[in-house]
Coordinates of C-alpha atoms in Angstrom, one line a residue:
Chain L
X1 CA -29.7 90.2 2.7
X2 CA -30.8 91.9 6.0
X3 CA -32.4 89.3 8.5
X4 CA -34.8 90.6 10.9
X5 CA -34.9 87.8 13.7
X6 CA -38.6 86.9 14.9
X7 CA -38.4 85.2 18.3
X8 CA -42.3 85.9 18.3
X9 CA -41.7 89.1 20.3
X10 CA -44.4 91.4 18.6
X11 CA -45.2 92.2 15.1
X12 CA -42.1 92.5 13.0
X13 CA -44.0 93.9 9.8
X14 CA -43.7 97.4 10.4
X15 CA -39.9 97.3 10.9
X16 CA -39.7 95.3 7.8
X17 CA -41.8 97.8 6.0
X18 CA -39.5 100.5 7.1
X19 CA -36.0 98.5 5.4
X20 CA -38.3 97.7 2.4
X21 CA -38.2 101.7 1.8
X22 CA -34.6 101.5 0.9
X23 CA -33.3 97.8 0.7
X24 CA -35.5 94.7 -1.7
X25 CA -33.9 92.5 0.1
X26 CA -35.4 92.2 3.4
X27 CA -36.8 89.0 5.2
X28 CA -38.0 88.1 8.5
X29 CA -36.7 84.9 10.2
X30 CA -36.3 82.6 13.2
X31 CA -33.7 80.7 11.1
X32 CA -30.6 80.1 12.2
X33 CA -29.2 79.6 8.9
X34 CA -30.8 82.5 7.9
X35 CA -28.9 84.8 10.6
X36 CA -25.8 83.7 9.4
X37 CA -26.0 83.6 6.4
X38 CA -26.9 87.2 5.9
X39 CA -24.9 91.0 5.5
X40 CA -26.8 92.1 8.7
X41 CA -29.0 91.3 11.2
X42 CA -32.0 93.4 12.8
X43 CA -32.8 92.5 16.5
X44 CA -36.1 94.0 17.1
X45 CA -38.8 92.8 19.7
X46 CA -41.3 94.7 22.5
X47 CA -42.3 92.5 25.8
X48 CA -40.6 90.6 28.9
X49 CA -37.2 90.3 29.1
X50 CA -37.5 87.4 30.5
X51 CA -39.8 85.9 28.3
X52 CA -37.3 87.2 24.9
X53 CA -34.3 85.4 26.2
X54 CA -36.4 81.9 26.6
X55 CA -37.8 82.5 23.1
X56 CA -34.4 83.0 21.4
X57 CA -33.3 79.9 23.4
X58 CA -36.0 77.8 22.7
X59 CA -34.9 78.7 19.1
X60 CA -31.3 77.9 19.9
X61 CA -31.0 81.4 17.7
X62 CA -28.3 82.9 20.6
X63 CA -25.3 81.7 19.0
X64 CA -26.4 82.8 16.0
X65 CA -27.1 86.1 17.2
X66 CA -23.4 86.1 18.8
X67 CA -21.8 84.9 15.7
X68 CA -23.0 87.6 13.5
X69 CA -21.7 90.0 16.0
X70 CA -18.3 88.3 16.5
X71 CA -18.1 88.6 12.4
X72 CA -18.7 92.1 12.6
X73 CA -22.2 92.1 10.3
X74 CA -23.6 95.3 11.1
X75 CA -26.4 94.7 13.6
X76 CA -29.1 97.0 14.6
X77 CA -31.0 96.6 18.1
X78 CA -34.7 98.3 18.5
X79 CA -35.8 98.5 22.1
X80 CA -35.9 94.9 23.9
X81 CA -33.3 94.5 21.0
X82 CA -30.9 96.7 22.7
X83 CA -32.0 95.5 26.4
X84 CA -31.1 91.9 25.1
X85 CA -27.7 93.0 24.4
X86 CA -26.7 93.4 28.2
X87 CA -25.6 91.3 31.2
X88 CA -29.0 91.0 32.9
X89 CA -32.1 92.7 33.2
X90 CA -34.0 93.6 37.0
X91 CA -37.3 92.6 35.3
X92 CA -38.9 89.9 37.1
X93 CA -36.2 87.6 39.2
X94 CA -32.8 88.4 37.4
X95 CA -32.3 87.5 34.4
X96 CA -29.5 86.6 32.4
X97 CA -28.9 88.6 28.8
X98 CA -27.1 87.6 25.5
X99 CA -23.6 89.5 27.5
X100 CA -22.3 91.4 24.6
X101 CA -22.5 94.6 26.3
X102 CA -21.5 95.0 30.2
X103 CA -24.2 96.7 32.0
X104 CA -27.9 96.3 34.0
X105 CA -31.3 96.8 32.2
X106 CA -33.2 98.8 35.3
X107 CA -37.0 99.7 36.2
X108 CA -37.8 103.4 36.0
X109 CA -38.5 104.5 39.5
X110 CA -41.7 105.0 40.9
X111 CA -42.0 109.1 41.3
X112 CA -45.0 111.4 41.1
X113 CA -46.2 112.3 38.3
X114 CA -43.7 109.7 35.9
X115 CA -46.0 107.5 34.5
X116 CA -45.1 104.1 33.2
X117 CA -44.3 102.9 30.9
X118 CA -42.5 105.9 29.5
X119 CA -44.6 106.4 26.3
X120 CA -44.7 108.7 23.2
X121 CA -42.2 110.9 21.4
X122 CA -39.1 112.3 23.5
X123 CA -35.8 114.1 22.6
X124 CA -32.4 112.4 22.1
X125 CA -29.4 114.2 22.8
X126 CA -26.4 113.1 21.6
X127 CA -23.5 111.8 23.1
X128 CA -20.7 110.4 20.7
X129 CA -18.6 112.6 18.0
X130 CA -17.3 111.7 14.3
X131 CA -17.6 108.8 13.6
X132 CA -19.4 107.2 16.1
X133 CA -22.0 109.0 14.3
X134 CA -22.8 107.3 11.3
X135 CA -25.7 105.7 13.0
X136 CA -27.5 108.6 13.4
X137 CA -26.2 110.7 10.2
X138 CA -28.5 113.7 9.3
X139 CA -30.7 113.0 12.8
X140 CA -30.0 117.0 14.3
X141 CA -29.7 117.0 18.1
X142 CA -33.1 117.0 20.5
X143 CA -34.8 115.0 17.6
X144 CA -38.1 113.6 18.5
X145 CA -38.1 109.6 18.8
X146 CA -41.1 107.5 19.6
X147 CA -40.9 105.8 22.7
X148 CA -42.6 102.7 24.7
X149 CA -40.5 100.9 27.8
X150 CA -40.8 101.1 31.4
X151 CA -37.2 99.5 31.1
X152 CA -33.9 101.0 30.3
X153 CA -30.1 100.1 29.8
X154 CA -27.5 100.8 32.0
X155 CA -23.6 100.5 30.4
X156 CA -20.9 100.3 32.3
X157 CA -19.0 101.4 29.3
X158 CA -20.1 104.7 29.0
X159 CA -18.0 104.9 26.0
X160 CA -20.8 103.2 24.4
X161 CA -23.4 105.5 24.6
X162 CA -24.7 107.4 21.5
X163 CA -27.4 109.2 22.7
X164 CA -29.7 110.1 25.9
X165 CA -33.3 110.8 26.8
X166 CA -34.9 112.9 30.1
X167 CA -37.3 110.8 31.4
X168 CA -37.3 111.5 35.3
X169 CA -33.6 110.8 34.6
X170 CA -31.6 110.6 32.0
X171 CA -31.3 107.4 30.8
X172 CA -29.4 105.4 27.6
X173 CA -31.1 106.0 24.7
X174 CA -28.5 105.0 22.1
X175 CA -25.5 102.6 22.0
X176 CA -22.8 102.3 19.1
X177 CA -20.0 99.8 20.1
X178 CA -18.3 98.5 16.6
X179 CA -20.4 96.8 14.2
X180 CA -23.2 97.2 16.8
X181 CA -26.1 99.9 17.3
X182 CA -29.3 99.4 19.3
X183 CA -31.8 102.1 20.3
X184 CA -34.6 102.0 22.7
X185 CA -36.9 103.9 20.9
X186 CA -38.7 102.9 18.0
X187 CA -37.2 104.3 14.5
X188 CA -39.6 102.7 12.6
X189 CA -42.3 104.2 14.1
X190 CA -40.9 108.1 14.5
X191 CA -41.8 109.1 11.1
X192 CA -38.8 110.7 9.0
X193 CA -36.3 111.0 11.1
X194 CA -36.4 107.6 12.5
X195 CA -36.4 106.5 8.7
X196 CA -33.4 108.0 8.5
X197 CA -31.6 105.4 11.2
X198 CA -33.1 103.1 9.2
X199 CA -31.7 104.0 5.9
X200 CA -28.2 104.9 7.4
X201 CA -27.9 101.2 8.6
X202 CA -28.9 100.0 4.9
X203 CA -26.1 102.0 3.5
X204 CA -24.0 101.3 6.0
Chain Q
X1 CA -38.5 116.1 28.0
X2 CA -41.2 113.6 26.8
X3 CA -44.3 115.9 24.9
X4 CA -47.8 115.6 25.4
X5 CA -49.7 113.5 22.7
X6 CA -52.2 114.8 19.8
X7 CA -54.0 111.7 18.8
X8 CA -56.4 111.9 16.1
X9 CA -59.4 109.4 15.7
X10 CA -60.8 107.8 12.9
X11 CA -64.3 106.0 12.6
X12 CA -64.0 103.2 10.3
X13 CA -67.1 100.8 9.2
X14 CA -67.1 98.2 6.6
X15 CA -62.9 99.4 5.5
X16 CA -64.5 103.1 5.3
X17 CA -63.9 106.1 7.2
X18 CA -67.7 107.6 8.1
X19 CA -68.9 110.5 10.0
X20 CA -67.8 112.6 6.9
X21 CA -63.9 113.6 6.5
X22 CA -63.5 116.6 5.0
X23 CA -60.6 117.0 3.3
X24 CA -60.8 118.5 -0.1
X25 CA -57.2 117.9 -1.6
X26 CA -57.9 113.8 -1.2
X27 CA -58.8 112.0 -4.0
X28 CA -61.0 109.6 -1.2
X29 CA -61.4 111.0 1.8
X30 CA -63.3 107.6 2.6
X31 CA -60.2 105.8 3.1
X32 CA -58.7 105.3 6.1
X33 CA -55.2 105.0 4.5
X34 CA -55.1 107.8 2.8
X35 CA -56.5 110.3 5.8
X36 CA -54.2 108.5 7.9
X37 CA -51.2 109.8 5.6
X38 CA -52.3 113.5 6.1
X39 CA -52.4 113.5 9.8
X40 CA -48.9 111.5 9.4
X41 CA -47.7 114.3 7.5
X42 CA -49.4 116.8 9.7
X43 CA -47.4 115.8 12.2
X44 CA -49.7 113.5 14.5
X45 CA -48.4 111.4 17.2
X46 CA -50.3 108.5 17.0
X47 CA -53.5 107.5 15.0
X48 CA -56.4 105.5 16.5
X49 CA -58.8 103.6 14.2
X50 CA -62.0 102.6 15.9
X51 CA -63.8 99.8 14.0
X52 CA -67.4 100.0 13.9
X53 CA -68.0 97.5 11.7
X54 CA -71.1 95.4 12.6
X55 CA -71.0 92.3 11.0
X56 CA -68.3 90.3 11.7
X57 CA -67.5 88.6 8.3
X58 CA -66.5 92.5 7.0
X59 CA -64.3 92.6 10.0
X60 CA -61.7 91.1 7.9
X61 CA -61.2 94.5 6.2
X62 CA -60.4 96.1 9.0
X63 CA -57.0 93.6 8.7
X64 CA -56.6 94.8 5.5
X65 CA -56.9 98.6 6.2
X66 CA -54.1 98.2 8.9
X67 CA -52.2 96.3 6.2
X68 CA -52.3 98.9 3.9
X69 CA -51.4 101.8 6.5
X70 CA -48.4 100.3 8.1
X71 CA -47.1 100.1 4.3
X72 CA -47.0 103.9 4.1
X73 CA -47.4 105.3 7.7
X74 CA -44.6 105.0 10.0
X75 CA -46.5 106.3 13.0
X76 CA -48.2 104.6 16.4
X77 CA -51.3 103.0 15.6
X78 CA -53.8 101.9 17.7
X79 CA -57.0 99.7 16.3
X80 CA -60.1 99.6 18.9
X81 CA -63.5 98.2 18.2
X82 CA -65.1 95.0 18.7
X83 CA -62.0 93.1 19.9
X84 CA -63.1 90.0 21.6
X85 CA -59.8 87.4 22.3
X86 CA -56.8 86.9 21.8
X87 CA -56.7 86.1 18.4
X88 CA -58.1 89.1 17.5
X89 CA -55.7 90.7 19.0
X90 CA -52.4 88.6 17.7
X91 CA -54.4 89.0 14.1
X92 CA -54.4 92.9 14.5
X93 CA -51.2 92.9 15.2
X94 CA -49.3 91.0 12.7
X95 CA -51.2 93.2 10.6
X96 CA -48.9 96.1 11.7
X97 CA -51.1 97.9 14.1
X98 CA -49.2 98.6 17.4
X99 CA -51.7 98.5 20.1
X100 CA -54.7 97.2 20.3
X101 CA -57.6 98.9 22.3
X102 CA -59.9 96.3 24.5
X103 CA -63.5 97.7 26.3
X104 CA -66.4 95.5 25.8
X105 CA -64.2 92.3 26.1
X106 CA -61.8 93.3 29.1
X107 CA -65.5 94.2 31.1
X108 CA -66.9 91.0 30.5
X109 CA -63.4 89.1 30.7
X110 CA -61.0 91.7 33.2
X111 CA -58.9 88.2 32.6
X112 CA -58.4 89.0 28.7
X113 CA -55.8 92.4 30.0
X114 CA -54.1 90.4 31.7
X115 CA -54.0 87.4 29.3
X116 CA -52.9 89.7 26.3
X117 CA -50.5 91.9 28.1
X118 CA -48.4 88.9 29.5
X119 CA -48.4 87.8 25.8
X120 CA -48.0 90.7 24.0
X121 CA -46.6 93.6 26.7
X122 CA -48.2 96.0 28.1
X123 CA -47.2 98.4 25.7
X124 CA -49.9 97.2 23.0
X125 CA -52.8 96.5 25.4
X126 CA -54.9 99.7 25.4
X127 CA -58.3 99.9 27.5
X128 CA -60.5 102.1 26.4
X129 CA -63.2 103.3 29.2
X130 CA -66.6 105.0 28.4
X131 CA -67.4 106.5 31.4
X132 CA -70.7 108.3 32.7
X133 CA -71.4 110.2 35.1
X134 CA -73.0 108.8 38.1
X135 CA -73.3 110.8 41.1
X136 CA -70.8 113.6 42.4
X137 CA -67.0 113.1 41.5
X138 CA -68.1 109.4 40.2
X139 CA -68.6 107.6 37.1
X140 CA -69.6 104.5 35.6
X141 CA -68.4 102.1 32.8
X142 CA -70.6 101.6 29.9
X143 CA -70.0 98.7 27.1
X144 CA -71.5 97.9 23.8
X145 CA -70.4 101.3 22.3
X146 CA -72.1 103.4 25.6
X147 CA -75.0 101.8 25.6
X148 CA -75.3 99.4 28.6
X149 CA -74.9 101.0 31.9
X150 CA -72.0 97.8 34.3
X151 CA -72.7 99.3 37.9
X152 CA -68.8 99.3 37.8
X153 CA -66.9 102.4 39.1
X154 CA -64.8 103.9 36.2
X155 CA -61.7 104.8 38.2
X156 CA -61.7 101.6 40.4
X157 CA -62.1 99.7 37.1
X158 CA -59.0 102.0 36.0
X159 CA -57.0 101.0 38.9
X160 CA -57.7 97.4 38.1
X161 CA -57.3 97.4 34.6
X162 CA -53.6 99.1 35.3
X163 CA -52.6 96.0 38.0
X164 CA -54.2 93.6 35.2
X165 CA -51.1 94.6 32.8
X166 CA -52.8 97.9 30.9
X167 CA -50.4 99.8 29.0
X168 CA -52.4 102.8 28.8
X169 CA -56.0 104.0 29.4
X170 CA -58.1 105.4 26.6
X171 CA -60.9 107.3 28.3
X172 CA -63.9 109.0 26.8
X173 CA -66.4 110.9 28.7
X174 CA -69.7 110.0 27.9
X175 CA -71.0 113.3 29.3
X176 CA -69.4 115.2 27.2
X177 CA -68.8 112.8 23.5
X178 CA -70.2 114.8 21.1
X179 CA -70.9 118.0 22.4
X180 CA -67.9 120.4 21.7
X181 CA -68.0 121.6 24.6
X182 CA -64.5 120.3 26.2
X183 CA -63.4 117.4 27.7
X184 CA -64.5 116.3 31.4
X185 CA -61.3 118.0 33.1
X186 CA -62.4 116.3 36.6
X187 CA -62.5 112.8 35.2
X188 CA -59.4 113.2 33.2
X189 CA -57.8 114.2 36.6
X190 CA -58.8 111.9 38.7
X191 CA -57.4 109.5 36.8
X192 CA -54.2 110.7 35.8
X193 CA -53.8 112.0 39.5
X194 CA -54.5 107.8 40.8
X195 CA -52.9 105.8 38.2
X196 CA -49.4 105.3 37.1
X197 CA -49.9 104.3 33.2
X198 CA -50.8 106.7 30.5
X199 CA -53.8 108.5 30.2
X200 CA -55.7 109.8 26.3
X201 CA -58.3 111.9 27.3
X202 CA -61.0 111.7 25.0
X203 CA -64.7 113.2 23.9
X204 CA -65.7 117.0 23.7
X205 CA -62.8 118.5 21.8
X206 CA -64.5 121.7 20.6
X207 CA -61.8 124.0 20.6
X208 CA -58.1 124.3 21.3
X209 CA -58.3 125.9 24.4
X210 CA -59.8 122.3 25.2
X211 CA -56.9 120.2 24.3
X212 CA -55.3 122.9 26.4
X213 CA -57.2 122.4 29.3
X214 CA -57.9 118.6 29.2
X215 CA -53.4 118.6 29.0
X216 CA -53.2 120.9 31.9
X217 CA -55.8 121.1 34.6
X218 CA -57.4 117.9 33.2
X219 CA -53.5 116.5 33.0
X220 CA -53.8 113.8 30.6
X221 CA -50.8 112.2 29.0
X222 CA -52.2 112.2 25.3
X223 CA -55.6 114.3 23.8
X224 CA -57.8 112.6 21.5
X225 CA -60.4 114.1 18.7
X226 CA -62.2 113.1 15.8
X227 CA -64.5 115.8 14.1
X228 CA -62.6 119.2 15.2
X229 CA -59.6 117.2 12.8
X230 CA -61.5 115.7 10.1
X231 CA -63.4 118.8 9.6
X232 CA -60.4 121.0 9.5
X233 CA -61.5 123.0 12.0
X234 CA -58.4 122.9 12.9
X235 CA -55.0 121.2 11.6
X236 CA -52.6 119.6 13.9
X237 CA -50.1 122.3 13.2
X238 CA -52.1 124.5 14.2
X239 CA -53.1 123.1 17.5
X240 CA -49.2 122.2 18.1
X241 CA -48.8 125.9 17.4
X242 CA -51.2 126.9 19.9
X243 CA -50.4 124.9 22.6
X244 CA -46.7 125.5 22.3
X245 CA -47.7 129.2 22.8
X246 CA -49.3 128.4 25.8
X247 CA -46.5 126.6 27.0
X248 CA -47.1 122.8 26.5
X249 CA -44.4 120.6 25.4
X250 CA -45.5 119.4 22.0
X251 CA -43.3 117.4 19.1
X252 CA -43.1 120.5 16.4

């Protein structure tokens, strides 16, 4: 069973849709029984940083979001889903993130002719070898993504990175770190390709 | 590097596509579903579905055309038309679309952008803007589908739609809707040239040379059309192709 955690941070059809290509067994849930009790976990979610963490609080679903990663269930993060992941986020006053990866979520700066949010389909270039790979298995290099964030991650751990995107800068577009992969774009929204992230973590 | 947008637009009243899609290889070229597939597979960006629908007891099938796309298409979409609060918007989204375009509502309410963007982000909350022109190097906001003239300056409305929490601006030139003739390169610009978010540039497509222009000189973030699409003037291949030619970064 793949659990796709709602936290009431946007509409979670369209991912679920996407794992419903490949896998039957595919439900959406603020349970926290249902987290743990299932083969992986998909932490997906658009919006405020701020705003995420208080939901998954308010649905004591934190632990359970820890414990599935401290059992090594594959778990896939979509774009506040990877941002979640870190220490703490610049958005608003600081705030505090779910710590399982060292680094800042950061603003993209204010420069002419960067509009923000950063919005639409970009390239990803990637970073890791081997492996590390297996996320993003058949994706070629400079594949288009589809993006939406004015908000991106920061690792300390640049060992972590799987992939990066121009925008102004280049920033994090990918992490792989064990049984953990998180993406800022969308994959269930960037046609084939990002299908194909999709599948890999089914098989995986 | 992040590409420019090619955004095609679809008229939809009572759950059916109108103003005449041409496509000869579908089996209904009145569904929005399935003409939504062929621009996916085309290679679109993003789709738009504007809901003309007037009565608002068929507006439910607008939630069930947006069901039925997000089962096959695994694109952007945005749903505009007759949006009035936030349930409409929450309902439209659970539905799968991804944004939601306000224009009528966010004139009458500017408190509904920033109601629905605190809720929902930014990154869903589209305002659309039909804009007129007015005197020189000035425009002015129509609602109810262009037909009642607000007094309200279209770029300071802009600005204040974008502080409200607006993800992105939709903006159609009244002037030129319709015509063929291109898209209005000065409005386009003075938006994109005094706000921060995205900008779709939107009514006039005629040709590609005015995508072209409207994603240059005019530089918007993201060109809309309807009829130069659905009446395969042209594909969107072959306006990719072209405006790669011409040196525009474009998702092949």
């Amino acid at each position: 069973m793949i659990t796709i955690i709602d936290y009431g941070m946007g509409n979670l059809r369209s991912v679920q849709k996407a794992f419903e290509l490949y896998y039957s067994k595919v439900r959406i849930s603020s349970s926290f029984e249902d987290i743990l009790t299932s083969d992986k976990v998909v932490l997906p979610g658009v919006g405020a940083f701020g705003v995420a963490m208080q939901e998954l609080k308010k649905r004591g679903l934190t632990d359970a979001i820890l414990d599935s990663i401290k059992k090594q269930k594959p778990f896939l993060g979509i774009c506040l889903g990877l941002q979640l992941l870190f220490s703490e986020s610049e958005e608003g006053d600081k705030t505090a993130g779910l710590g399982v990866l060292k680094g800042t979520v950061k603003r993209f700066q204010d420069k002419q002719d960067l509009k923000i949010p950063h919005m639409g389909w970009n390239t990803i270039r990637l970073k890791a070898q081997g492996s590390r790979l297996k996320a993003l298995e058949g994706i070629p290099d400079d594949s288009y993504m589809y993006f939406v964030h004015s908000y991106y991650v920061e690792p300390e751990d640049r060992s972590v990175v799987l992939c990066e995107t121009e925008y102004g800068d280049v920033f994090t577009s990918g992490i792989c770190k064990d049984n953990i992969c998180a993406f800022q774009f969308h994959p269930e929204k960037s046609q084939s390709v990002g299908l194909k992230i999709i599948k890999n973590f089914v098989k995986c | 590097m992040l590409t420019k947008r090619i955004i095609p637009c679809l008229d939809v009243k009572d759950g059916r596509v109108v103003k005449g899609v041409k496509f000869l290889d579908l089996k209904d070229a009145g569904d929005p579903v399935e003409v939504a597939q062929v621009y996916d597979k085309e290679g679109a960006d993003e789709i738009v579905f504007l809901d003309i629908t007037a009565s608002f007891e068929k507006r439910q099938t607008m939630l069930d055309v947006v069901r039925r796309t997000a089962e096959t298409v695994f694109m952007p979409l945005t749903v505009g038309g007759g949006i009035r609060n936030l349930n409409d918007i929450r309902d439209l989204l659970n539905a799968g679309t991804d944004k939601v375009s306000i224009n009528t509502a966010a004139v009458k309410e500017p408190g509904l952008v920033k109601k629905s963007s605190d809720k929902f982000g930014s990154q869903c909350i589209v305002v659309a803007i039909d804009a007129l022109r007015s005197i020189a190097g000035k425009w002015e906001v129509y609602i109810n589908g262009g037909r009642i003239p607000t007094g309200i300056d279209a770029l300071e409305w802009g600005k204040k739609v974008e502080a409200l929490g607006a993800g992105e601006i939709l903006l159609t030139s009244m002037d030129m809707d319709g015509t063929k003739d291109g898209y209005d390169i000065e409005l386009t610009k003075a938006f994109s040239e005094n706000l921060n978010i995205p900008i779709i540039a939107s009514g006039g497509a005629g040709s590609l040379d005015h995508l072209y222009k409207v994603l240059t000189d005019g530089k918007a973030d993201a060109a809309l059309a309807a009829s130069i699409f659905h009446f395969r003037e042209y594909t969107i291949k072959d306006t990719k192709k072209y405006l790669k030619e011409k040196g525009v970064s474009v998702r092949i």
